[in-house]
Amino acid sequence: WNGNMSVVVPETDRSDNLVYIVGVLRSAAADCVTGTPCLGGIVQQNQRVVEAATAELSAKQYLPSFSSDRQWRNHFGEGRWQRFAAMKARFDPLHMLAPGQRIFDRIQQPSSASAGACDGK
């Protein structure tokens, strides 16, 4: 395995490094939209499946939507998290790249820092 990759696979004690990948594809009626009990129920069911798998099976969730730094640290593992955070700090110090995953919060620059750049001097 290439140690420079940031992909996360479950750590295993097995000598064969066997990993199973399981995908769940859900569907819903067209009127099952954001804010409806229908969609809320599906999201809750999905969350229970993820919680059971991660608690009992050392599973990893791909395309996760974690809401806390602690969850991201657990997802990557402490060693990989430290390396990932160090690379992010080095190559993207303002956290401009890939904000959609919500792994790191964007760092806002003060508006006065850019004000002098266009004053014609």
Backbone as JSON, one array per atom type, in Angstrom:
{
  "sequence": "WNGNMSVVVPETDRSDNLVYIVGVLRSAAADCVTGTPCLGGIVQQNQRVVEAATAELSAKQYLPSFSSDRQWRNHFGEGRWQRFAAMKARFDPLHMLAPGQRIFDRIQQPSSASAGACDGK",
  "N": [[0.84, -1.19, 0.0], [0.55, 2.23, -0.76], [1.95, 4.54, 1.24], [1.74, 7.28, 1.0], [-0.74, 7.94, 0.14], [-3.97, 9.32, 0.83], [-6.22, 7.9, 1.23], [-8.51, 5.99, 3.18], [-8.46, 2.93, 4.7], [-9.86, 0.18, 6.51], [-8.06, -0.72, 9.44], [-6.46, -3.79, 10.11], [-5.96, -6.87, 11.88], [-5.45, -9.11, 10.58], [-3.47, -11.33, 8.63], [-3.83, -11.53, 5.92], [-4.84, -9.13, 5.08], [-7.49, -8.67, 4.25], [-10.28, -6.99, 3.02], [-13.63, -6.09, 3.03], [-15.99, -4.6, 0.89], [-18.96, -2.91, 1.04], [-21.86, -1.7, -0.38], [-24.67, 0.43, -0.07], [-27.57, 1.2, -1.64], [-30.08, 3.39, -1.65], [-33.51, 4.18, -2.33], [-36.24, 6.45, -2.88], [-39.61, 7.73, -2.79], [-40.75, 10.27, -5.1], [-41.8, 12.47, -3.75], [-40.52, 12.48, -1.38], [-38.68, 14.47, 0.13], [-36.23, 16.94, 1.21], [-36.75, 17.91, 4.53], [-39.11, 16.51, 4.92], [-40.92, 13.97, 6.78], [-40.52, 11.47, 5.68], [-37.97, 11.5, 4.31], [-36.39, 12.22, 6.48], [-36.67, 9.94, 8.08], [-35.38, 7.98, 6.51], [-32.76, 8.98, 6.5], [-32.18, 8.76, 9.24], [-32.31, 5.95, 9.55], [-30.17, 5.2, 7.88], [-28.07, 6.36, 9.33], [-28.14, 4.82, 11.68], [-27.36, 2.32, 10.66], [-24.73, 2.92, 9.84], [-23.59, 3.61, 12.34], [-23.81, 1.15, 13.72], [-22.2, -0.49, 12.12], [-19.68, 0.78, 12.28], [-19.17, 0.64, 14.99], [-19.12, -2.1, 15.67], [-17.82, -3.51, 13.66], [-15.51, -2.3, 12.79], [-15.78, -0.67, 10.57], [-15.46, 1.58, 7.77], [-16.74, 4.63, 6.6], [-17.4, 5.75, 3.42], [-17.42, 8.69, 1.47], [-18.23, 10.29, 3.61], [-20.15, 12.28, 5.96], [-19.29, 13.78, 8.27], [-19.71, 15.58, 11.36], [-18.01, 16.61, 13.21], [-14.69, 17.4, 14.4], [-13.54, 15.35, 15.88], [-14.83, 13.05, 14.86], [-13.79, 13.0, 12.25], [-11.08, 12.6, 12.86], [-11.21, 10.04, 14.02], [-12.07, 8.62, 11.8], [-9.9, 8.78, 9.97], [-7.87, 7.8, 11.59], [-5.48, 8.29, 14.14], [-2.68, 8.57, 13.47], [-2.67, 8.81, 10.62], [-4.35, 11.01, 10.45], [-2.81, 13.08, 11.6], [-0.74, 13.31, 9.71], [-2.23, 13.97, 7.42], [-3.42, 16.41, 8.22], [-1.08, 17.91, 8.54], [-0.12, 18.0, 5.88], [-2.23, 19.4, 4.73], [-2.0, 21.87, 6.05], [0.46, 22.67, 5.05], [0.23, 22.72, 2.19], [-2.21, 23.92, 1.64], [-2.84, 26.33, 3.23], [-4.87, 28.22, 3.74], [-7.11, 26.75, 3.56], [-8.61, 26.55, 1.18], [-9.1, 24.66, -0.78], [-11.28, 22.01, -1.68], [-13.68, 22.46, 0.07], [-16.16, 21.32, 0.35], [-16.26, 18.82, 1.61], [-16.15, 19.37, 4.24], [-14.1, 18.89, 6.07], [-12.07, 20.52, 7.02], [-12.38, 23.79, 8.32], [-12.78, 26.79, 6.44], [-10.3, 29.35, 6.35], [-10.62, 32.64, 7.02], [-9.38, 35.53, 5.47], [-8.43, 38.72, 6.68], [-10.31, 41.52, 5.51], [-8.97, 43.9, 5.1], [-6.43, 43.22, 4.34], [-6.38, 42.75, 1.62], [-7.14, 45.17, 0.6], [-5.23, 47.2, -0.02], [-4.05, 46.25, -2.3], [-5.2, 47.01, -4.7], [-5.08, 49.78, -4.93], [-3.86, 51.39, -6.75], [-1.25, 52.18, -6.35]],
  "CA": [[0.0, 0.0, 0.0], [1.32, 3.46, -0.85], [1.75, 5.32, 2.45], [1.5, 8.69, 0.69], [-2.14, 8.13, -0.23], [-4.79, 9.72, 1.97], [-7.39, 7.03, 1.32], [-8.58, 5.32, 4.47], [-8.99, 1.57, 4.72], [-9.86, -0.3, 7.9], [-6.87, -1.42, 9.92], [-6.82, -5.17, 10.42], [-4.93, -7.72, 12.48], [-5.34, -10.3, 9.73], [-2.26, -11.34, 7.8], [-4.17, -11.44, 4.5], [-5.32, -7.77, 4.8], [-8.75, -8.79, 3.54], [-11.24, -5.92, 3.29], [-14.89, -6.21, 2.29], [-16.64, -3.33, 0.58], [-20.41, -3.09, 0.92], [-22.55, -0.46, -0.74], [-26.12, 0.44, 0.11], [-28.19, 2.18, -2.52], [-31.46, 3.58, -1.21], [-34.35, 5.0, -3.19], [-37.42, 6.97, -2.19], [-40.63, 8.33, -3.66], [-40.41, 11.62, -5.57], [-42.2, 13.5, -2.78], [-39.7, 12.29, -0.17], [-37.68, 15.51, -0.07], [-35.69, 17.58, 2.41], [-37.73, 18.47, 5.45], [-40.26, 15.64, 5.11], [-40.67, 12.83, 7.67], [-40.03, 10.35, 4.86], [-36.52, 11.61, 4.14], [-35.79, 12.19, 7.81], [-36.63, 8.54, 8.52], [-34.34, 7.29, 5.75], [-31.48, 9.46, 7.0], [-31.98, 8.15, 10.56], [-31.99, 4.54, 9.34], [-28.8, 5.14, 7.36], [-27.16, 6.68, 10.43], [-28.09, 3.65, 12.58], [-26.55, 1.31, 9.99], [-23.33, 3.37, 9.93], [-23.15, 3.51, 13.74], [-23.65, -0.27, 14.05], [-21.05, -1.03, 11.39], [-18.42, 1.33, 12.78], [-18.97, 0.23, 16.38], [-18.91, -3.53, 15.82], [-17.09, -4.14, 12.57], [-14.38, -1.44, 12.38], [-16.07, -0.23, 9.21], [-15.19, 2.96, 7.37], [-17.78, 5.19, 5.75], [-16.85, 6.54, 2.34], [-18.24, 9.86, 1.23], [-18.87, 10.57, 4.89], [-20.57, 13.65, 6.26], [-19.1, 13.93, 9.7], [-19.99, 16.93, 11.82], [-17.06, 17.06, 14.22], [-13.28, 17.1, 14.21], [-13.3, 14.04, 16.49], [-15.28, 12.02, 13.92], [-12.81, 12.93, 11.17], [-9.87, 11.98, 13.42], [-11.49, 8.61, 14.14], [-12.17, 8.08, 10.45], [-8.57, 8.64, 9.4], [-6.92, 7.22, 12.53], [-4.67, 9.41, 14.64], [-1.45, 8.73, 12.7], [-2.99, 9.34, 9.3], [-4.92, 12.35, 10.62], [-1.71, 14.03, 11.82], [-0.06, 13.51, 8.42], [-3.19, 14.65, 6.55], [-3.52, 17.79, 8.7], [0.19, 18.58, 8.25], [-0.09, 18.28, 4.45], [-3.22, 20.46, 4.49], [-1.41, 23.12, 6.53], [1.58, 23.04, 4.2], [-0.12, 22.97, 0.79], [-3.45, 24.68, 1.54], [-2.93, 26.94, 4.56], [-6.13, 28.95, 3.92], [-8.19, 25.76, 3.43], [-9.43, 26.95, 0.04], [-9.39, 23.51, -1.63], [-12.22, 20.97, -1.23], [-14.45, 22.79, 1.27], [-17.41, 20.58, 0.38], [-16.21, 17.67, 2.51], [-16.25, 19.92, 5.6], [-13.08, 18.32, 6.95], [-11.43, 21.68, 7.62], [-13.08, 25.06, 8.12], [-12.0, 27.78, 5.71], [-9.7, 30.42, 7.14], [-10.94, 33.92, 6.38], [-8.37, 36.58, 5.56], [-9.02, 40.04, 6.96], [-10.57, 42.25, 4.27], [-8.0, 44.98, 4.96], [-5.2, 42.7, 3.74], [-6.44, 42.86, 0.17], [-7.57, 46.52, 0.22], [-4.14, 47.97, -0.59], [-3.55, 45.65, -3.53], [-5.8, 47.64, -5.88], [-5.24, 51.22, -4.72], [-3.19, 52.11, -7.81], [0.11, 52.6, -5.98]],
  "C": [[0.88, 1.23, 0.0], [0.99, 4.34, 0.35], [1.5, 6.79, 2.21], [0.05, 8.97, 0.3], [-2.94, 8.52, 1.01], [-6.06, 8.9, 2.08], [-7.35, 6.26, 2.63], [-9.19, 3.94, 4.28], [-8.95, 1.08, 6.15], [-8.55, -0.98, 8.25], [-7.3, -2.81, 10.37], [-5.65, -5.9, 11.05], [-4.65, -8.93, 11.6], [-4.1, -10.2, 8.86], [-2.6, -11.19, 6.32], [-4.69, -10.06, 4.1], [-6.59, -7.76, 3.97], [-9.71, -7.7, 3.98], [-12.47, -6.16, 2.43], [-15.45, -4.81, 2.07], [-18.11, -3.62, 0.32], [-21.01, -1.73, 0.6], [-24.04, -0.62, -0.54], [-26.68, 1.56, -0.75], [-29.66, 2.26, -2.16], [-32.21, 4.39, -2.26], [-35.58, 5.43, -2.4], [-38.39, 7.54, -3.22], [-40.24, 9.77, -4.0], [-40.78, 12.71, -4.57], [-41.47, 13.37, -1.44], [-38.5, 13.22, -0.28], [-37.22, 16.08, 1.27], [-36.8, 18.2, 3.23], [-38.96, 17.61, 5.68], [-39.92, 14.51, 6.07], [-40.11, 11.63, 6.92], [-38.51, 10.38, 4.75], [-35.81, 11.58, 5.48], [-35.66, 10.77, 8.34], [-35.55, 7.75, 7.81], [-32.96, 7.69, 6.26], [-31.18, 8.84, 8.37], [-31.64, 6.67, 10.44], [-30.56, 4.38, 8.84], [-27.79, 5.39, 8.48], [-27.04, 5.51, 11.39], [-27.25, 2.53, 11.97], [-25.07, 1.66, 10.11], [-22.81, 3.21, 11.35], [-22.93, 2.06, 14.13], [-22.4, -0.84, 13.38], [-19.73, -0.5, 11.94], [-18.14, 0.87, 14.2], [-18.55, -1.24, 16.48], [-17.99, -4.14, 14.79], [-15.85, -3.37, 12.13], [-14.55, -0.96, 10.94], [-15.66, 1.22, 9.01], [-16.31, 3.4, 6.46], [-17.11, 6.04, 4.68], [-17.88, 7.56, 1.89], [-18.98, 10.23, 2.51], [-19.3, 12.03, 5.02], [-20.49, 13.85, 7.76], [-19.3, 15.38, 10.11], [-19.0, 17.42, 12.87], [-15.63, 16.65, 13.86], [-12.95, 15.71, 14.75], [-13.7, 12.9, 15.54], [-14.3, 11.88, 12.76], [-11.52, 12.27, 11.66], [-10.05, 10.47, 13.55], [-11.52, 7.94, 12.78], [-10.79, 7.81, 9.86], [-7.64, 7.82, 10.29], [-5.93, 8.3, 12.91], [-3.39, 9.63, 13.83], [-1.7, 9.33, 11.33], [-3.56, 10.74, 9.4], [-3.81, 13.38, 10.79], [-0.99, 14.33, 10.51], [-0.96, 14.31, 7.47], [-3.3, 16.13, 6.93], [-2.23, 18.57, 8.41], [0.3, 18.92, 6.76], [-1.07, 19.4, 4.09], [-2.64, 21.81, 4.9], [-0.3, 23.6, 5.6], [1.12, 23.49, 2.81], [-1.4, 23.78, 0.6], [-3.71, 25.4, 2.86], [-4.22, 27.73, 4.79], [-7.36, 28.04, 3.79], [-9.16, 26.14, 2.32], [-9.88, 25.74, -0.78], [-10.35, 22.54, -0.93], [-12.98, 21.32, 0.04], [-15.71, 21.95, 1.42], [-17.42, 19.38, 1.32], [-16.32, 18.09, 3.97], [-15.27, 19.25, 6.57], [-12.4, 19.45, 7.71], [-12.29, 22.91, 7.35], [-12.18, 26.0, 7.33], [-11.48, 28.84, 6.66], [-9.93, 31.72, 6.39], [-9.78, 34.89, 6.57], [-9.07, 37.88, 5.89], [-9.2, 40.81, 5.66], [-9.58, 43.38, 4.05], [-6.71, 44.51, 4.29], [-5.21, 42.85, 2.23], [-6.79, 44.27, -0.3], [-6.47, 47.31, -0.47], [-3.65, 47.45, -1.92], [-4.07, 46.36, -4.77], [-5.92, 49.15, -5.74], [-4.47, 52.05, -5.74], [-1.78, 52.54, -7.48], [1.12, 51.58, -6.4]]
}
